[in-house]
XYZ file of C-alpha atoms in Angstrom:
683
model
C 0.000 0.000 0.000
C 1.462 3.442 -0.912
C 2.563 5.752 1.860
C 0.212 8.602 2.779
C 1.086 11.979 1.303
C 1.756 13.375 4.772
C 4.336 10.628 5.377
C 5.867 11.280 1.933
C 6.108 15.018 2.640
C 7.755 14.328 5.990
C 10.314 12.080 4.326
C 10.862 14.672 1.578
C 11.704 17.298 4.191
C 14.198 14.986 5.899
C 15.728 14.097 2.508
C 16.208 17.776 1.625
C 17.896 18.431 4.962
C 20.272 15.495 4.633
C 21.408 16.403 1.111
C 21.480 20.178 1.520
C 25.281 20.435 1.385
C 26.313 17.558 -0.912
C 28.342 18.420 -4.039
C 30.078 15.257 -5.320
C 28.253 13.602 -8.201
C 30.350 10.467 -8.600
C 30.825 9.766 -4.903
C 27.234 10.189 -3.698
C 24.806 10.274 -6.652
C 23.756 6.619 -6.331
C 23.059 6.988 -2.628
C 21.092 10.174 -3.420
C 18.773 8.300 -5.803
C 18.364 5.315 -3.492
C 17.179 7.659 -0.763
C 15.104 9.674 -3.247
C 13.032 6.572 -4.017
C 12.823 5.767 -0.304
C 10.967 9.067 0.187
C 8.051 7.374 -1.605
C 8.460 4.043 0.199
C 9.903 2.393 -2.922
C 13.083 0.328 -3.150
C 15.038 1.669 -6.104
C 16.497 -1.789 -6.835
C 13.009 -3.168 -7.563
C 12.175 -0.653 -10.302
C 15.279 1.126 -11.647
C 18.916 0.433 -12.445
C 22.072 2.533 -12.518
C 24.383 3.001 -15.530
C 22.028 1.583 -18.182
C 24.097 1.158 -21.390
C 22.799 2.655 -24.649
C 24.610 2.979 -27.993
C 24.985 6.500 -29.402
C 25.299 7.653 -33.037
C 29.043 7.015 -33.155
C 28.511 3.429 -32.132
C 30.071 3.789 -28.704
C 28.133 3.266 -25.488
C 26.814 5.916 -23.152
C 25.419 5.180 -19.733
C 22.130 6.515 -18.355
C 22.645 7.477 -14.697
C 19.310 5.965 -13.611
C 16.763 4.151 -15.775
C 13.256 2.845 -15.031
C 11.971 1.227 -18.193
C 8.892 2.890 -19.605
C 8.673 5.321 -16.680
C 11.719 7.401 -15.744
C 15.180 8.470 -16.859
C 17.393 10.496 -14.495
C 20.631 12.352 -15.134
C 22.743 13.657 -12.274
C 25.419 16.362 -12.275
C 27.680 17.951 -9.696
C 26.364 20.959 -7.808
C 26.232 24.085 -9.935
C 26.390 22.331 -13.301
C 24.046 23.308 -16.146
C 20.778 21.377 -15.819
C 19.929 22.344 -19.391
C 22.888 20.314 -20.650
C 21.851 17.415 -18.442
C 18.378 17.542 -19.980
C 19.843 17.614 -23.510
C 21.942 14.561 -22.679
C 18.847 12.749 -21.404
C 17.004 13.509 -24.665
C 19.935 12.089 -26.646
C 19.592 8.877 -24.669
C 15.895 8.708 -25.608
C 16.748 8.993 -29.289
C 19.346 6.241 -28.876
C 16.732 3.976 -27.299
C 14.490 4.529 -30.334
C 17.314 3.737 -32.771
C 17.964 0.477 -30.928
C 14.319 -0.549 -31.285
C 13.645 -0.039 -27.595
C 10.861 2.534 -27.998
C 8.643 0.517 -25.662
C 11.196 1.282 -22.918
C 11.109 5.041 -23.509
C 10.084 6.774 -20.267
C 7.410 9.401 -19.817
C 9.430 11.341 -17.238
C 12.931 12.809 -17.180
C 14.497 14.081 -13.952
C 17.770 15.996 -13.808
C 19.471 17.169 -10.632
C 22.683 18.696 -9.313
C 21.854 18.042 -5.618
C 20.850 21.708 -5.156
C 18.069 21.665 -7.779
C 15.651 19.169 -9.274
C 13.920 19.521 -12.656
C 11.040 17.235 -13.639
C 9.981 16.973 -17.297
C 6.726 15.250 -18.256
C 7.222 14.292 -21.900
C 3.586 13.284 -22.368
C 2.110 16.513 -21.039
C 4.973 18.644 -22.359
C 5.490 20.315 -18.990
C 8.604 21.088 -16.968
C 9.073 22.226 -13.380
C 12.385 23.164 -11.733
C 12.767 23.950 -8.026
C 15.420 24.009 -5.296
C 15.932 20.824 -3.309
C 14.739 22.661 -0.172
C 11.276 22.945 -1.805
C 11.040 19.246 -2.680
C 8.232 18.693 -0.147
C 6.165 21.440 -1.799
C 6.354 19.744 -5.213
C 6.373 16.109 -4.105
C 2.870 15.489 -5.459
C 4.280 15.947 -8.980
C 6.097 12.638 -8.463
C 2.861 10.736 -7.775
C 3.801 8.208 -10.494
C 6.616 6.825 -8.309
C 4.436 5.458 -5.455
C 1.682 4.611 -7.949
C -0.850 7.347 -7.242
C -3.086 8.218 -10.171
C -2.008 11.244 -12.192
C -4.662 13.812 -13.036
C -4.358 16.262 -15.912
C -5.365 19.575 -14.360
C -5.592 23.114 -15.612
C -2.839 25.505 -14.625
C -3.544 27.176 -11.290
C -3.569 30.917 -10.778
C -2.518 32.457 -7.474
C -5.501 33.391 -5.345
C -6.608 36.942 -6.058
C -9.649 39.169 -5.932
C -11.115 37.410 -8.977
C -11.546 34.244 -6.910
C -12.790 36.347 -4.014
C -15.432 37.900 -6.249
C -16.537 34.457 -7.450
C -17.041 33.430 -3.822
C -18.940 36.663 -3.216
C -21.196 35.969 -6.201
C -21.790 32.437 -4.928
C -22.761 33.873 -1.550
C -25.259 36.241 -3.201
C -26.726 33.500 -5.398
C -27.318 31.206 -2.423
C -28.799 34.051 -0.406
C -31.161 35.049 -3.219
C -32.245 31.422 -3.430
C -33.312 31.460 0.223
C -30.253 29.866 1.851
C -29.153 32.696 4.137
C -27.985 33.764 7.551
C -25.930 31.593 9.886
C -26.098 28.455 7.738
C -24.901 30.293 4.636
C -21.934 31.837 6.464
C -20.941 28.495 7.979
C -21.284 26.665 4.635
C -18.993 29.073 2.792
C -16.204 29.067 5.383
C -16.256 25.257 5.272
C -15.825 25.446 1.503
C -13.002 27.982 1.947
C -11.202 25.635 4.300
C -11.501 22.778 1.777
C -10.125 24.957 -1.029
C -7.139 25.894 1.095
C -6.644 22.412 2.564
C -6.227 20.640 -0.781
C -3.579 23.148 -1.924
C -1.450 22.999 1.222
C -1.251 19.345 2.208
C -3.986 19.250 4.845
C -5.987 17.150 2.371
C -4.583 14.971 -0.389
C -3.745 17.046 -3.442
C -6.853 17.936 -5.541
C -9.071 15.706 -3.389
C -11.804 18.329 -2.939
C -11.707 19.288 -6.629
C -11.970 15.673 -7.759
C -14.775 14.994 -5.284
C -16.788 17.837 -6.807
C -16.047 16.738 -10.359
C -16.613 13.005 -9.855
C -19.477 12.875 -7.375
C -21.752 15.817 -8.204
C -23.961 16.281 -11.245
C -23.178 19.056 -13.755
C -26.577 20.672 -13.114
C -25.698 21.122 -9.411
C -28.868 19.381 -8.229
C -27.068 17.064 -5.797
C -24.200 19.371 -4.795
C -25.794 20.420 -1.489
C -26.298 16.845 -0.165
C -22.855 15.748 -1.388
C -21.184 18.660 0.393
C -23.152 17.828 3.542
C -21.910 14.223 3.368
C -18.309 15.422 2.962
C -18.598 17.818 5.898
C -20.060 15.055 8.036
C -17.126 12.777 7.159
C -14.633 15.502 8.090
C -16.145 15.563 11.575
C -15.901 11.781 12.167
C -12.653 9.974 13.086
C -11.482 7.709 10.259
C -11.892 4.516 12.313
C -15.547 5.351 13.105
C -16.673 6.080 9.547
C -19.136 3.738 7.843
C -17.550 0.858 5.929
C -19.688 1.491 2.850
C -18.669 5.130 2.605
C -17.237 6.201 -0.751
C -13.486 5.575 -0.940
C -12.989 9.203 -1.959
C -14.683 10.296 1.278
C -12.657 7.849 3.355
C -9.456 9.426 2.055
C -10.247 12.781 3.699
C -8.650 13.276 7.127
C -10.492 13.823 10.387
C -10.563 17.596 10.940
C -12.600 17.940 14.147
C -12.655 21.342 15.859
C -15.853 23.375 15.694
C -15.560 23.914 11.954
C -17.605 20.900 10.830
C -19.401 19.961 14.049
C -22.726 21.694 13.417
C -25.318 20.012 11.199
C -26.533 22.292 8.400
C -29.560 21.954 6.142
C -28.901 21.212 2.473
C -28.150 24.165 0.197
C -29.871 24.111 -3.197
C -27.372 24.730 -5.999
C -27.933 25.072 -9.748
C -25.606 24.597 -12.724
C -24.240 28.140 -12.625
C -23.552 27.994 -8.881
C -21.742 24.643 -9.222
C -19.664 26.084 -12.071
C -18.651 28.984 -9.850
C -17.549 26.653 -7.091
C -15.568 24.479 -9.517
C -13.974 27.657 -10.926
C -12.736 28.516 -7.433
C -10.819 25.227 -7.272
C -8.643 26.340 -10.205
C -6.944 28.997 -8.112
C -3.928 28.291 -5.938
C -5.286 28.964 -2.464
C -1.965 28.087 -0.821
C -0.759 31.625 -1.583
C -3.676 33.281 0.147
C -3.086 36.539 2.017
C -4.974 37.142 5.274
C -6.069 40.481 3.807
C -8.060 38.587 1.166
C -10.514 37.511 3.831
C -11.402 41.128 4.550
C -11.818 41.759 0.843
C -14.001 38.661 0.614
C -16.344 40.045 3.249
C -16.467 43.435 1.570
C -17.189 41.811 -1.792
C -20.563 40.599 -0.525
C -21.694 43.846 1.079
C -23.301 46.871 -0.503
C -21.493 50.213 0.022
C -24.285 51.642 2.164
C -24.281 48.572 4.412
C -20.504 48.890 4.809
C -20.939 52.464 5.994
C -23.691 51.554 8.452
C -21.547 48.833 10.018
C -18.350 50.856 9.713
C -16.631 47.941 7.991
C -13.173 48.834 6.740
C -10.158 46.556 6.462
C -6.764 47.677 7.590
C -3.812 46.795 5.368
C -0.966 44.696 6.666
C 1.239 47.792 6.500
C -1.006 49.613 8.952
C -1.560 46.588 11.191
C 2.199 46.431 11.720
C 2.106 50.105 12.735
C -0.162 49.037 15.591
C 1.454 45.819 16.779
C 5.108 46.866 16.423
C 5.089 49.551 19.151
C 2.350 47.780 21.124
C 4.356 44.595 21.797
C 6.447 43.381 18.859
C 9.345 45.845 19.214
C 9.726 44.971 22.902
C 9.705 41.232 22.203
C 12.299 41.561 19.458
C 14.503 43.687 21.703
C 14.227 41.056 24.448
C 15.200 38.384 21.925
C 18.313 40.320 20.938
C 19.266 40.840 24.586
C 18.859 37.099 25.183
C 21.331 36.223 22.423
C 22.138 32.560 22.905
C 21.368 32.468 26.646
C 19.180 29.381 27.001
C 17.552 30.473 30.250
C 16.558 33.876 28.846
C 15.320 32.336 25.611
C 13.149 29.853 27.495
C 11.716 32.670 29.619
C 10.854 34.655 26.485
C 9.310 31.547 24.928
C 7.095 31.052 27.981
C 6.123 34.719 27.810
C 4.903 34.230 24.235
C 2.870 31.226 25.333
C 1.195 33.301 28.058
C 0.086 36.141 25.759
C -3.632 36.596 25.153
C -4.800 39.116 22.539
C -8.310 40.558 22.212
C -9.647 42.441 19.189
C -13.096 43.745 20.234
C -14.035 44.724 16.669
C -12.197 41.992 14.824
C -14.034 41.923 11.499
C -12.418 39.158 9.451
C -9.594 38.818 11.953
C -6.755 40.605 10.143
C -5.217 42.015 13.328
C -5.312 38.631 15.039
C -4.022 36.771 11.978
C -1.038 39.096 11.423
C -0.310 39.162 15.162
C -0.304 35.370 15.308
C 2.006 35.159 12.308
C 4.519 37.590 13.817
C 4.498 35.790 17.160
C 5.021 32.420 15.467
C 7.988 33.862 13.523
C 9.481 35.026 16.822
C 8.930 31.561 18.257
C 10.689 30.060 15.249
C 13.762 32.225 15.879
C 13.741 31.293 19.572
C 13.694 27.583 18.688
C 16.528 28.062 16.186
C 18.646 29.340 19.051
C 17.451 26.804 21.612
C 17.835 23.725 19.438
C 21.184 22.900 17.950
C 21.364 21.596 14.385
C 21.707 17.978 15.421
C 18.747 18.281 17.774
C 16.476 19.738 15.088
C 17.181 16.820 12.786
C 16.212 14.373 15.546
C 13.008 16.262 16.308
C 10.140 13.929 15.365
C 7.199 15.902 16.778
C 7.392 19.655 16.313
C 4.300 20.170 18.488
C 6.221 19.197 21.627
C 8.376 22.328 21.434
C 5.687 24.836 20.398
C 4.128 27.202 22.934
C 1.857 29.248 20.657
C -1.552 28.121 19.398
C -4.633 29.766 17.914
C -6.607 29.634 21.162
C -4.520 32.600 22.392
C -6.422 34.851 19.970
C -9.802 36.333 20.960
C -12.187 38.480 18.967
C -15.625 40.053 19.102
C -17.535 40.739 15.881
C -21.088 41.959 15.441
C -21.653 40.354 12.013
C -21.584 36.573 11.708
C -20.043 36.298 8.219
C -16.768 38.061 9.124
C -16.714 36.278 12.501
C -16.744 32.914 10.728
C -14.150 34.149 8.223
C -11.922 35.177 11.144
C -12.084 31.647 12.573
C -11.016 29.921 9.386
C -8.404 32.606 8.612
C -6.718 31.847 11.927
C -6.689 28.116 11.189
C -5.170 28.741 7.762
C -2.463 31.004 9.163
C -1.692 28.360 11.779
C -1.188 25.794 9.024
C 1.019 28.162 7.017
C 3.226 28.692 10.059
C 3.297 24.956 10.785
C 4.657 24.491 7.276
C 7.389 27.027 8.022
C 8.320 25.048 11.130
C 8.276 21.812 9.143
C 10.715 23.263 6.619
C 12.979 24.471 9.403
C 13.105 21.262 11.431
C 12.672 18.626 8.724
C 9.596 16.931 10.229
C 6.305 17.475 8.406
C 3.759 18.834 10.872
C -0.004 19.143 10.361
C -2.101 20.025 13.395
C -4.875 17.483 12.721
C -7.269 16.710 14.167
C -7.849 20.266 15.339
C -7.773 20.362 19.123
C -7.872 24.122 19.665
C -9.703 26.963 17.964
C -9.535 30.748 18.062
C -12.138 32.364 20.318
C -14.235 34.532 17.983
C -17.412 35.715 19.711
C -20.356 36.745 17.540
C -21.952 39.671 19.343
C -22.095 43.424 19.908
C -18.885 44.455 21.679
C -20.581 47.566 23.072
C -23.351 45.601 24.785
C -21.452 42.665 26.275
C -18.898 42.381 29.052
C -15.509 41.714 27.448
C -14.640 39.639 30.503
C -17.171 37.066 29.303
C -15.024 36.578 26.197
C -11.606 36.872 27.858
C -11.192 37.680 31.567
C -9.130 40.873 31.875
C -6.707 39.201 34.293
C -5.671 36.832 31.456
C -5.520 39.430 28.681
C -2.197 41.038 27.784
C -3.134 43.225 24.813
C -6.241 44.792 23.265
C -5.960 45.993 19.680
C -7.936 46.612 16.539
C -9.692 48.925 14.157
C -13.141 49.799 15.580
C -15.817 51.011 13.138
C -15.517 54.421 11.485
C -19.007 55.971 11.760
C -19.605 59.710 12.114
C -22.582 60.992 14.060
C -24.580 61.849 10.921
C -24.314 58.273 9.606
C -25.276 56.279 12.714
C -28.097 53.783 12.581
C -30.747 53.743 15.322
C -29.038 50.695 16.863
C -25.709 52.528 16.925
C -27.327 55.531 18.582
C -28.580 53.136 21.274
C -25.051 51.697 21.577
C -23.692 55.185 22.227
C -26.342 55.798 24.872
C -25.510 52.513 26.626
C -21.760 53.192 26.722
C -21.902 56.912 27.530
C -24.819 56.754 29.955
C -26.112 60.188 30.884
C -23.082 61.969 29.446
C -23.850 64.130 26.412
C -20.575 63.202 24.739
C -22.272 60.349 22.970
C -24.038 62.863 20.771
C -20.771 64.465 19.638
C -18.020 61.853 19.510
C -17.558 59.420 16.628
C -18.728 55.864 17.171
C -15.118 54.678 17.640
C -14.962 56.579 20.947
C -17.144 53.897 22.568
C -14.323 51.350 22.259
C -11.977 53.629 24.197
C -14.430 53.873 27.074
C -15.096 50.133 27.091
C -11.352 49.454 27.003
C -10.666 51.733 29.984
C -13.263 49.877 32.074
C -11.811 46.517 30.969
C -8.217 47.512 31.754
C -8.750 48.712 35.330
C -7.768 45.503 37.091
C -4.843 44.571 34.849
C -1.666 45.731 33.104
C -3.172 45.479 29.624
C -1.719 47.578 26.802
C -4.237 48.766 24.196
C -3.964 50.307 20.727
C -6.684 51.292 18.257
C -6.774 52.679 14.739
C -9.249 55.567 14.830
C -10.586 58.429 12.759
C -8.365 61.448 13.401
C -11.380 63.492 14.567
C -10.996 62.094 18.103
C -7.634 63.850 18.478
C -8.642 67.288 17.231
C -11.402 69.872 17.430
C -14.508 69.523 19.576
C -14.417 65.729 19.925
C -10.991 65.497 21.519
C -11.890 67.311 24.739
C -15.292 65.633 25.034
C -13.922 62.114 24.622
C -10.790 62.445 26.696
C -12.553 64.253 29.547
C -14.764 61.169 29.894
C -11.794 58.825 29.524
C -9.933 60.639 32.326
C -13.062 60.504 34.483
C -13.160 56.693 34.185
C -9.421 56.060 34.469
C -6.003 57.668 34.113
C -4.543 56.222 30.912
C -1.078 57.061 29.672
C -0.580 57.313 25.903
C 2.564 55.294 25.168
C 2.718 55.794 21.405
C 0.801 57.595 18.689
C 0.797 57.721 14.927
C -0.386 61.175 13.976
C -2.710 61.686 10.993
C -1.982 59.592 7.902
C -4.094 58.219 5.007
C -5.682 54.913 5.886
C -5.000 52.070 3.431
C -7.300 49.127 2.723
C -6.591 45.872 0.883
C -10.160 45.625 -0.345
C -12.228 47.028 -3.189
C -13.991 50.353 -2.662
C -11.309 51.698 -0.375
C -12.433 54.174 2.256
C -11.074 57.707 1.860
C -10.309 58.618 5.460
C -7.404 59.850 7.528
C -6.644 58.062 10.757
C -4.513 58.065 13.874
C -3.230 55.163 15.953
C -3.240 55.569 19.727
C -1.594 53.131 22.139
C -2.292 53.505 25.869
C -2.083 51.769 29.239
C -3.182 52.349 32.835
C 0.218 51.285 34.141
C 3.530 53.026 33.710
C 4.861 53.196 30.177
C 8.384 54.115 29.148
C 9.859 54.874 25.742
C 6.938 57.004 24.566
C 7.049 57.673 20.842
C 5.228 59.899 18.358
C 5.205 58.858 14.707
C 4.816 61.772 12.317
C 4.128 61.817 8.564
C 5.696 64.914 7.055
C 4.296 64.257 3.571
C 1.029 62.789 4.839
C 1.996 59.289 3.725
C 4.997 57.026 3.382
C 7.271 56.054 6.252
C 6.857 58.007 9.494
C 9.542 59.690 11.549
C 9.615 58.560 15.176
C 10.511 60.943 17.991
C 10.765 60.345 21.738
C 8.267 62.151 23.942
C 8.150 62.846 27.659
C 4.344 62.928 27.594
C 1.833 62.436 24.774
C -1.388 64.344 25.273
C -4.812 63.685 23.662
C -3.905 65.961 20.749
C -0.973 63.586 20.069
C 1.749 66.137 20.746
C 4.542 66.125 23.305
C 3.130 68.340 26.017
C 0.991 68.481 29.150
C -2.325 66.644 29.114
C -4.620 69.670 28.929
C -7.915 69.819 27.056
C -9.194 72.774 25.031
C -12.801 73.082 26.099
C -15.508 74.463 23.831
C -17.324 77.677 24.771
C -20.390 79.374 23.393
C -19.091 82.967 23.600
C -15.898 84.455 22.094
C -13.086 85.549 24.415
C -12.735 88.896 22.576
C -14.942 91.406 20.784
C -15.626 89.468 17.584
C -18.928 88.242 16.115
C -20.404 85.049 17.501
C -20.020 82.021 15.187
C -23.341 80.246 14.799
C -22.203 77.295 12.663
C -18.922 76.262 11.087
C -18.081 75.418 7.487
C -18.592 71.680 7.789
C -19.512 70.351 4.293
C -22.450 68.223 5.441
C -24.966 69.487 2.876
C -24.744 66.421 0.643
C -21.818 67.705 -1.400
C -23.538 70.775 -2.891
C -20.779 73.099 -1.672
C -18.047 70.944 -3.257
C -17.021 71.751 -6.841
C -15.000 69.802 -9.357
C -12.631 71.584 -11.768
C -15.278 72.145 -14.467
C -17.875 73.440 -11.993
C -15.308 75.840 -10.548
C -14.424 77.103 -14.033
C -18.072 77.750 -14.934
C -18.792 79.494 -11.620
C -15.844 81.873 -11.929
C -16.661 82.664 -15.552
C -20.173 83.689 -14.536
C -19.245 85.312 -11.192
C -15.546 86.301 -11.058
C -16.106 87.976 -7.692
C -16.687 84.511 -6.138
C -13.014 83.583 -6.570
C -12.134 84.673 -3.030
C -14.656 82.216 -1.601
C -13.618 79.117 -3.576
C -10.913 77.212 -1.696
C -8.969 74.072 -2.544
C -10.225 70.900 -0.814
C -7.008 69.457 0.634
C -8.660 66.174 1.599
C -9.217 65.426 -2.102
C -5.912 66.062 -3.921
C -6.171 67.163 -7.532
C -9.642 68.737 -7.149
């Protein structure tokens, strides 16, 4: 019986490690190929021979390095030699076989290698793939003919991009219009997303989900819903407990467990077009997925007005790093550098990582948690590099025994169910990506299946629940995120009620942007702990009327210290329909904070300049924490201002270039009143 693909990948990793530094063709090539076949559980002696003689045009004999009649020819060179010449030599041998009347022995595959690189040529399909030896485990499925797995002719895969995201969004809309909506729809689609990712990254057998759809569902889509339900049920049952009469293709799927497939869903009714869309999604390479795509996926299925009502915007990875670097990442990296190779200090830092608990109380699709988890896992990887010597890493058979970080350290609250479910699966996918990185480092293939832990993503209104019910404050180390951007004129009735609940009898809730509620909730949550918090916010909370109103209430509830601040810069989104807003980032704590920093953007964008500050006040400048209070009467003998120049008239006071030209041609005297709108460059 052939080895499982997970076992083959594990052996491929170990093989790459062992041969990473070899250079001598003649001394070690035969051992190399013996062990190459052993990766697939095959004894080379049973299928292939070394130095197969073949007569060339001149009548003299040449010798094929490795020959498997009718299947494979391999040529080996010393490290750094031209693989193109090795391939040309292999093709000459094929012509010689034909001249000798041995065409029936001609192989379909040619492999050439110089230890450092491997190139596989499929002569039947006319395809070639070259890759470094270190990536052998990523391409090992291309050698399925060696252990005897069936080869499938598949279309070329494209990297995952917004085209695939839009297809998933269209599928969501089609199902919803057909009456399959709400919780079941959201859960169904994240299960499909996991399957798409799993078959491209080694969680499932390669192309297993694609082939299941193609081979076991009708082209008109009429039975797709029940067949998906049967697959999801199988993924939630241990292999040894599955029914004996279950389809072999279903038996081949691993036991996933976790909460992902536990709930029983009603059947979704698909049609031909909807099935075609799902099959189209399988043609993309989901292994290259970016966490930011999940935010874009959510936005792809929402109308612009709905996005504004919810305040749904998705922070780019660039801006997420601006939050987490000064919040905790810079300190951890500095501690790592101070530790050097000191084993005791490294172990203490490793335990510190394992004790961290992060809460995003407006997590959306989980981008902050996903990027945070990735950065912490990369730190853990560097710690283990220093703790484990080279010989020890090669002997490591179970990577999980040395890991301290897992997805259950990440907590989120999200008001909409679709992004909450996306956040869950995004965390699982990032965990698998990082497990692959660890596998490559330590030479032992590691898949965390069945899933034993899950991220804690709570579906609910963060302004109406006690955050302690999601994560007790005494266990939390950091709060972070990008709360909704909703100005007072755009609030829904429910959001007005949220403001009233959080602000109580204070009138500030009528003035301050919706994001201010998260600051007040955070202050209450942080009182009994040493939590550090950072939020991306609209810049209105650090200037004008709102600043004093919000921070007066913050100071009444606690005495936070701002430990870092990014002053106004243009917010960047990874998704379609990008929001045109300017934001600030404010990091604060109720305990002492040293190394206060202000990040300033001289050009309004690009890389900021960091400066040390003795104290950062609510206006995000280095100075005393004073508030400029509003007053109804002027302090000198000037006219009373009744209302400012806020452009909240529906855009009627905003002119484009052509409108400005026409106005000034008709009324030249108006020129003194027409000013450039600096928030919209070029207009």
